[in-house]
mmCIF file of C-alpha atoms in Angstrom:
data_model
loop_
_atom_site.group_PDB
_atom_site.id
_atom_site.type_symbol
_atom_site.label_atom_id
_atom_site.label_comp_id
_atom_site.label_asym_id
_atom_site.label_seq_id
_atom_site.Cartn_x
_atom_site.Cartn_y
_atom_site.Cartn_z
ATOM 1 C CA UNK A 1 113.589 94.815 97.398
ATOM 2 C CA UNK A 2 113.231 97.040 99.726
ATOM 3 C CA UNK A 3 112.377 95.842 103.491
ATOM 4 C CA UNK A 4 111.213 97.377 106.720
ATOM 5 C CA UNK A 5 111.340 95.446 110.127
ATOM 6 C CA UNK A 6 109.454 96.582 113.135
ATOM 7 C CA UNK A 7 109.793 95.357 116.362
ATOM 8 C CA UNK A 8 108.017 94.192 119.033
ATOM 9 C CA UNK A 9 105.173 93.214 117.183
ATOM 10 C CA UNK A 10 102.888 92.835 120.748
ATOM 11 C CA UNK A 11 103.729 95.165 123.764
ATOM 12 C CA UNK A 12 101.314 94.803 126.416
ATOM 13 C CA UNK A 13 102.381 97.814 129.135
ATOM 14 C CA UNK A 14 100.316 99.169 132.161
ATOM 15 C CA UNK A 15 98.237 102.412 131.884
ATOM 16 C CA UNK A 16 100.901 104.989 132.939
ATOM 17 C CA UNK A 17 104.207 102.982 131.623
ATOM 18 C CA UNK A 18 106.627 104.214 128.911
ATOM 19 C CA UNK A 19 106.462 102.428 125.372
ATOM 20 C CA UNK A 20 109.207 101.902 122.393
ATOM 21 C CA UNK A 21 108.577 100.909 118.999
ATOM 22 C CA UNK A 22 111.529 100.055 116.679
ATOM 23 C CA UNK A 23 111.847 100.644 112.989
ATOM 24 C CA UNK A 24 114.850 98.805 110.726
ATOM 25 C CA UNK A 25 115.285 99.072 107.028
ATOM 26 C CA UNK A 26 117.822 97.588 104.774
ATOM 27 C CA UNK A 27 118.326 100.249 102.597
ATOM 28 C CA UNK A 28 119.146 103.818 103.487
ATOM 29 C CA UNK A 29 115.983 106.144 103.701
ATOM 30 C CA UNK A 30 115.112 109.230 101.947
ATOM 31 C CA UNK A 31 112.656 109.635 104.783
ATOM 32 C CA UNK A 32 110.635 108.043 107.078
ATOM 33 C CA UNK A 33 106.766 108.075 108.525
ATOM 34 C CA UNK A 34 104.812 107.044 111.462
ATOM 35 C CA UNK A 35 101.255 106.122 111.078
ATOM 36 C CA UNK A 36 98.690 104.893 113.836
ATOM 37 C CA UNK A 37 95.951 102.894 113.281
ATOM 38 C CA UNK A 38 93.230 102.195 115.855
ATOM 39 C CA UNK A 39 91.327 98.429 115.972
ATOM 40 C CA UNK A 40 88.888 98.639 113.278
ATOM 41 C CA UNK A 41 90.200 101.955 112.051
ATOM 42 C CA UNK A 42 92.612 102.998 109.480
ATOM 43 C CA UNK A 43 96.429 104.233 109.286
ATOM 44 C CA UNK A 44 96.501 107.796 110.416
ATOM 45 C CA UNK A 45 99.864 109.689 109.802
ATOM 46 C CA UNK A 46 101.598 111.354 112.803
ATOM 47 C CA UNK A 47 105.031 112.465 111.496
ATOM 48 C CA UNK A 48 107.731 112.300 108.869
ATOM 49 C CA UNK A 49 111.363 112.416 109.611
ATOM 50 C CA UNK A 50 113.692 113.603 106.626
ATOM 51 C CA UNK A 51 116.786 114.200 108.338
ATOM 52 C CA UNK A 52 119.560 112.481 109.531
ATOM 53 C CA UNK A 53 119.565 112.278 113.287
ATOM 54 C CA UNK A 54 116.471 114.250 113.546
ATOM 55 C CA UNK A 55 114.146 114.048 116.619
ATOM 56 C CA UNK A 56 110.595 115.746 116.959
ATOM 57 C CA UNK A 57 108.669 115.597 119.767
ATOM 58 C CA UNK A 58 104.304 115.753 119.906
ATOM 59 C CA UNK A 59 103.250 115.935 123.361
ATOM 60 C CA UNK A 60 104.517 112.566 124.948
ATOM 61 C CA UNK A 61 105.521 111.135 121.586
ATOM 62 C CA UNK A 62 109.240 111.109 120.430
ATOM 63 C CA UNK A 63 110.278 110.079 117.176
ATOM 64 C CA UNK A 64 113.805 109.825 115.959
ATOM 65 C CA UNK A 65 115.837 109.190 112.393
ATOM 66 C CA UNK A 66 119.069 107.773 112.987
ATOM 67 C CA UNK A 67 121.802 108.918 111.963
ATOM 68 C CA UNK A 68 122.366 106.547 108.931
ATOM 69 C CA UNK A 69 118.632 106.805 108.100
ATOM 70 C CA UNK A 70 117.903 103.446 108.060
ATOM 71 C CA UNK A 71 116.420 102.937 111.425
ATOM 72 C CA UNK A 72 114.044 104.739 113.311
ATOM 73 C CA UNK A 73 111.911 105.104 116.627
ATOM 74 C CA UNK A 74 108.546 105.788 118.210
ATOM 75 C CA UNK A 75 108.554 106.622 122.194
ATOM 76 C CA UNK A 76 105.514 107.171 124.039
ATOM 77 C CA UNK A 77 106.058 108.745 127.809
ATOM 78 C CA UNK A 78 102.976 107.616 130.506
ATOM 79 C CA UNK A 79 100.577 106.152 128.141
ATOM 80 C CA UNK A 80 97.043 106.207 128.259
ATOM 81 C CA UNK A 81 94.092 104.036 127.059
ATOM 82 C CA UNK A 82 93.744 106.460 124.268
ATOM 83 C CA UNK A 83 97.084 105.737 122.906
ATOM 84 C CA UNK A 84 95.806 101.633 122.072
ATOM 85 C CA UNK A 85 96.363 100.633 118.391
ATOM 86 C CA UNK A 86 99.269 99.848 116.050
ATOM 87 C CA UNK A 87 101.583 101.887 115.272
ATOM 88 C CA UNK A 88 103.353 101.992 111.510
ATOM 89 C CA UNK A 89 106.871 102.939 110.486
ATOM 90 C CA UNK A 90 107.041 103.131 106.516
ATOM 91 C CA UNK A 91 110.009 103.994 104.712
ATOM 92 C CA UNK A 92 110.645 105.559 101.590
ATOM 93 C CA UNK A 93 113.887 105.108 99.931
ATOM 94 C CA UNK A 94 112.972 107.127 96.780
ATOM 95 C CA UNK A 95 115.525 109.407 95.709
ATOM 96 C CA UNK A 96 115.214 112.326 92.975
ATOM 97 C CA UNK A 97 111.697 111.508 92.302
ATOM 98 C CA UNK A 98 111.864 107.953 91.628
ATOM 99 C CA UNK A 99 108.502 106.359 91.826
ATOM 100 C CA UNK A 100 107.949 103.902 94.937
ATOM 101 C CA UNK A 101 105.384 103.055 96.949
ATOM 102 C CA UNK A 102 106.146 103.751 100.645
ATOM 103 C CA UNK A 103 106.754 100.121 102.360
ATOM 104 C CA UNK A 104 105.317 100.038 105.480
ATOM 105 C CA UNK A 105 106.686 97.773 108.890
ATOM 106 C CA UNK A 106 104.203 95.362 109.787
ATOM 107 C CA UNK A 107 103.073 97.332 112.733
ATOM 108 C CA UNK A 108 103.665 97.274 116.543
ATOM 109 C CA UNK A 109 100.003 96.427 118.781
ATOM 110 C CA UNK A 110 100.437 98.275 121.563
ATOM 111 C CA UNK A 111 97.942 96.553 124.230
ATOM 112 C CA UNK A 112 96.998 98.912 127.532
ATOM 113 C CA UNK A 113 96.208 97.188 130.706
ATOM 114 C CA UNK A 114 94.403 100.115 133.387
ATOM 115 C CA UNK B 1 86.678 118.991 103.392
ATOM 116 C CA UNK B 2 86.132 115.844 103.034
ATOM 117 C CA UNK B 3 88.627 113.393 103.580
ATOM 118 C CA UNK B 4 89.540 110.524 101.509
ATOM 119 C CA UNK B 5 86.360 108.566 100.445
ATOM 120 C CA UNK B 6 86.335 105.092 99.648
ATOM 121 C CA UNK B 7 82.998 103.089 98.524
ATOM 122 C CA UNK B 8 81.568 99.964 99.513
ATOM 123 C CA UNK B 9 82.689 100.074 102.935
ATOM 124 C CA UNK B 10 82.107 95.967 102.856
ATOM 125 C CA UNK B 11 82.089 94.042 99.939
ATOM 126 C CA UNK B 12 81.209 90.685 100.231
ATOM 127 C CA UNK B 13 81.740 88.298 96.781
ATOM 128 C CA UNK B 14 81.257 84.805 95.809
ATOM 129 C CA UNK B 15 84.361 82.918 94.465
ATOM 130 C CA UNK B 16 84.811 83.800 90.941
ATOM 131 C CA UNK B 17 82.965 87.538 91.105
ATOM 132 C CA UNK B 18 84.871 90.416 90.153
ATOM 133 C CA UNK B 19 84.989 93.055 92.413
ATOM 134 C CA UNK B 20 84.655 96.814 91.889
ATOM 135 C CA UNK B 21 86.363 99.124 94.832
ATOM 136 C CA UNK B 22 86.145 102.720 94.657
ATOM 137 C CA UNK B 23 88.317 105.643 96.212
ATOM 138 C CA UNK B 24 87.393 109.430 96.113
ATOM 139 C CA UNK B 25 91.022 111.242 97.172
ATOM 140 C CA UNK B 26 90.993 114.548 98.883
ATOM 141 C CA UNK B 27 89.925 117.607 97.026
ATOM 142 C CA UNK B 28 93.302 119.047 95.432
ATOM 143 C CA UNK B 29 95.102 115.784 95.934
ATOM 144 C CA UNK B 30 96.197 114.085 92.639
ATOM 145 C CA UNK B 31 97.916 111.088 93.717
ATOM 146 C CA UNK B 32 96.424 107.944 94.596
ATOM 147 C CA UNK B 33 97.761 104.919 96.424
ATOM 148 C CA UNK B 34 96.394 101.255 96.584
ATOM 149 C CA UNK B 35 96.943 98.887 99.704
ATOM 150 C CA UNK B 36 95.832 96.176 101.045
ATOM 151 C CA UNK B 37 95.833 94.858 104.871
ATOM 152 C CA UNK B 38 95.108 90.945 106.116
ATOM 153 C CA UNK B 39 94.495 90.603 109.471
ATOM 154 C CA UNK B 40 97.075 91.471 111.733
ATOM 155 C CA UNK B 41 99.515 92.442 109.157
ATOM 156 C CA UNK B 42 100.971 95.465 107.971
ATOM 157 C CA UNK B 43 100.081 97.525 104.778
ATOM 158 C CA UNK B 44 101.184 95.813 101.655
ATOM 159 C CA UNK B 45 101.544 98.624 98.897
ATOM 160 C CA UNK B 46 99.859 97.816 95.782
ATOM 161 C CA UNK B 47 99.610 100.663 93.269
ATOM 162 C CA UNK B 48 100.404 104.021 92.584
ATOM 163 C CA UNK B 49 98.465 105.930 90.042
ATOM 164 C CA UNK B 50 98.625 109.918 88.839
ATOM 165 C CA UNK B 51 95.468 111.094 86.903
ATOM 166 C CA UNK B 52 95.162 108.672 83.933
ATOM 167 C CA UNK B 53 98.663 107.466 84.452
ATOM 168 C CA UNK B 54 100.109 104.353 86.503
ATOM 169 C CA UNK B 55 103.183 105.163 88.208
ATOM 170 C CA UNK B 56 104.020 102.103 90.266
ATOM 171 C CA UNK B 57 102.600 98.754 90.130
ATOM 172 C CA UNK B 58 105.367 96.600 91.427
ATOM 173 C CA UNK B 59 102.634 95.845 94.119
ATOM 174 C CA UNK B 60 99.968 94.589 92.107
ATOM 175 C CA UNK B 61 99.278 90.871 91.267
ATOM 176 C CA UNK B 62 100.118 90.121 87.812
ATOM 177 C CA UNK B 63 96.671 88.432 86.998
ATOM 178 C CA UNK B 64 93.502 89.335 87.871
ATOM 179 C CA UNK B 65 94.098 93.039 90.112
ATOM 180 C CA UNK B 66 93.955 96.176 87.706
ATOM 181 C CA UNK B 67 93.994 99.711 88.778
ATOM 182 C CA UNK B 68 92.723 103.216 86.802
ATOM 183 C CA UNK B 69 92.429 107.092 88.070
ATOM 184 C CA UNK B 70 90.375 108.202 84.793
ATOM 185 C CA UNK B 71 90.355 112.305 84.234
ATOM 186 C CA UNK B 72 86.962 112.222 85.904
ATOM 187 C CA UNK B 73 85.658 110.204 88.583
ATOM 188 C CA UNK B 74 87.258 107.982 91.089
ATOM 189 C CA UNK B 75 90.176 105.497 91.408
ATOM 190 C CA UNK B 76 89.334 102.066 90.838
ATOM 191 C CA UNK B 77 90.589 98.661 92.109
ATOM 192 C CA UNK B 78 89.046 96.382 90.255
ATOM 193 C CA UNK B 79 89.573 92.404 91.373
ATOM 194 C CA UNK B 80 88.659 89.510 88.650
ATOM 195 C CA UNK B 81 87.768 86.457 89.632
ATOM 196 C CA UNK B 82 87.902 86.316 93.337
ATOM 197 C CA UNK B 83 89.336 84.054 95.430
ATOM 198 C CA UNK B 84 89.181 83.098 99.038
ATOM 199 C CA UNK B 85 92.537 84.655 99.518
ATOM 200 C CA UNK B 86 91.962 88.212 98.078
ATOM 201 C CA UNK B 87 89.226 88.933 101.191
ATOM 202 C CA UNK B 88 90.993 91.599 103.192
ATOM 203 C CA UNK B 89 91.039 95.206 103.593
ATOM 204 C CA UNK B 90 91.739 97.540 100.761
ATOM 205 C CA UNK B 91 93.133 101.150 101.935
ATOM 206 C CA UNK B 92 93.469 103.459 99.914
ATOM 207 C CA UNK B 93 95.687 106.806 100.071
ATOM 208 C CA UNK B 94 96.320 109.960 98.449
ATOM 209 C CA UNK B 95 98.763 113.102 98.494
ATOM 210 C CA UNK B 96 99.343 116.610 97.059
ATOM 211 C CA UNK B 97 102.069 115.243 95.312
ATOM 212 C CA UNK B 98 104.442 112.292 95.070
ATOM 213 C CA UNK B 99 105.761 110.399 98.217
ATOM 214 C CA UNK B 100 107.785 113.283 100.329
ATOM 215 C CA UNK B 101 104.191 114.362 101.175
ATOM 216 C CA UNK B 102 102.457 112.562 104.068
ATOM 217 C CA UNK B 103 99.397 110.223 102.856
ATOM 218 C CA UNK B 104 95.937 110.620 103.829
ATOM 219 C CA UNK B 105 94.142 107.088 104.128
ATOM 220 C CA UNK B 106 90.187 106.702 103.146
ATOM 221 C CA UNK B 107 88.456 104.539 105.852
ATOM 222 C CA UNK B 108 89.146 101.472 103.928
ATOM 223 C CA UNK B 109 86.934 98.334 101.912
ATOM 224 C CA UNK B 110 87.240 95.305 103.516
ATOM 225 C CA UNK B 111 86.345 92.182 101.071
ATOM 226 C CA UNK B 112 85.255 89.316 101.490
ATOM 227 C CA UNK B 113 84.966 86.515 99.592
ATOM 228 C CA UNK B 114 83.114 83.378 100.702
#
């Protein structure tokens, strides 16, 4: 089945320092999201990437598709305490309307020392 | 508008209970997903369910987990016989429509089983 590999599963980073979250799947995409989800929270989306290549910015967050759409990544410029929590890639490799359940990375913690 | 409602916020259950968990999805939103979360792990996708239809249960346990999203009322998760294993947290999602469509996560039941 389908699998999706995120890595680092911990970064710890100073208040003000840049932070990359990597997203791997071993089967090509149809598209991808990017959900965060605060301690004691739950997942909230951010984005979805359809196309190949494709990079959207949100403020100091940069997410890209690559161009085989099987990996992705989640870039966050200067963070701040707000931005603490883990952050979800999940993949969806339905084509044509196939029925699949989107199968999420198990998450990168991203840990914020002031 | 209310967001994605899900009911008992914590369940807690004696080995061998069933358990009953509940999810209201957004108003106008007709598909419902099923997850479930252990501690410090990513979202594991359980179930996806349509008004009075299953769509995808490749998640779900063979024995003991069922799933419904009657005509009227909520989704249910229900969990037979619990065991020490099945405590974790249970998200649940929904969407407009099928998976191209960003998912909107209810604040989750976390279960317990002692």
């Amino acid at each position: 089945g389908q699998q999706v590999m995120q890595i680092p599963q911990y970064q710890h980073v100073q208040e003000g320092e840049d932070f990359t979250t990597y997203c791997n799947s071993s089967t090509t995409l149809s598209n991808i999201q990017w959900y965060k989800q605060r301690p004691g929270g739950h997942p909230v989306f951010l984005i979805q990437l359809v196309k190949s290549g494709e990079v959207k910015k949100q403020k100091r967050l940069t997410f890209q598709f690559g161009e085989a759409k099987k990996n992705s990544s989640l870039h966050i410029t200067a963070t701040q305490t707000t931005d603490v929590g883990t952050y979800f890639c999940a993949g969806d490799a339905t084509w044509g309307g196939g029925a699949d359940g989107l199968t999420f990375g198990k998450g990168t913690h991203l840990i914020i020392q002031p | 508008n209310a967001g994605v409602m899900q009911n008992p916020r914590h369940l807690v259950r004696r080995r061998g209970q069933e358990a009953r968990l509940r999810c209201s999805p957004m108003k106008g939103h007709s598909h419902v997903y099923w997850y479930r979360q252990l501690p410090e792990e990513g979202l594991k996708f359980m179930v996806y369910l349509q008004k009075e239809n299953i769509i995808d249960e490749s998640g779900m346990p063979k024995e003991r987990f069922s799933a419904e999203f009657p005509k009227e009322g909520p989704s249910i998760l229900r969990i037979q016989q619990v065991v020490r294993g099945d405590s974790a947290a249970y998200f649940c999602a929904s969407s407009p429509q099928g998976q191209v469509y960003e998912q909107y996560f209810g604040p989750g039941t976390r279960l317990t089983v002692t």
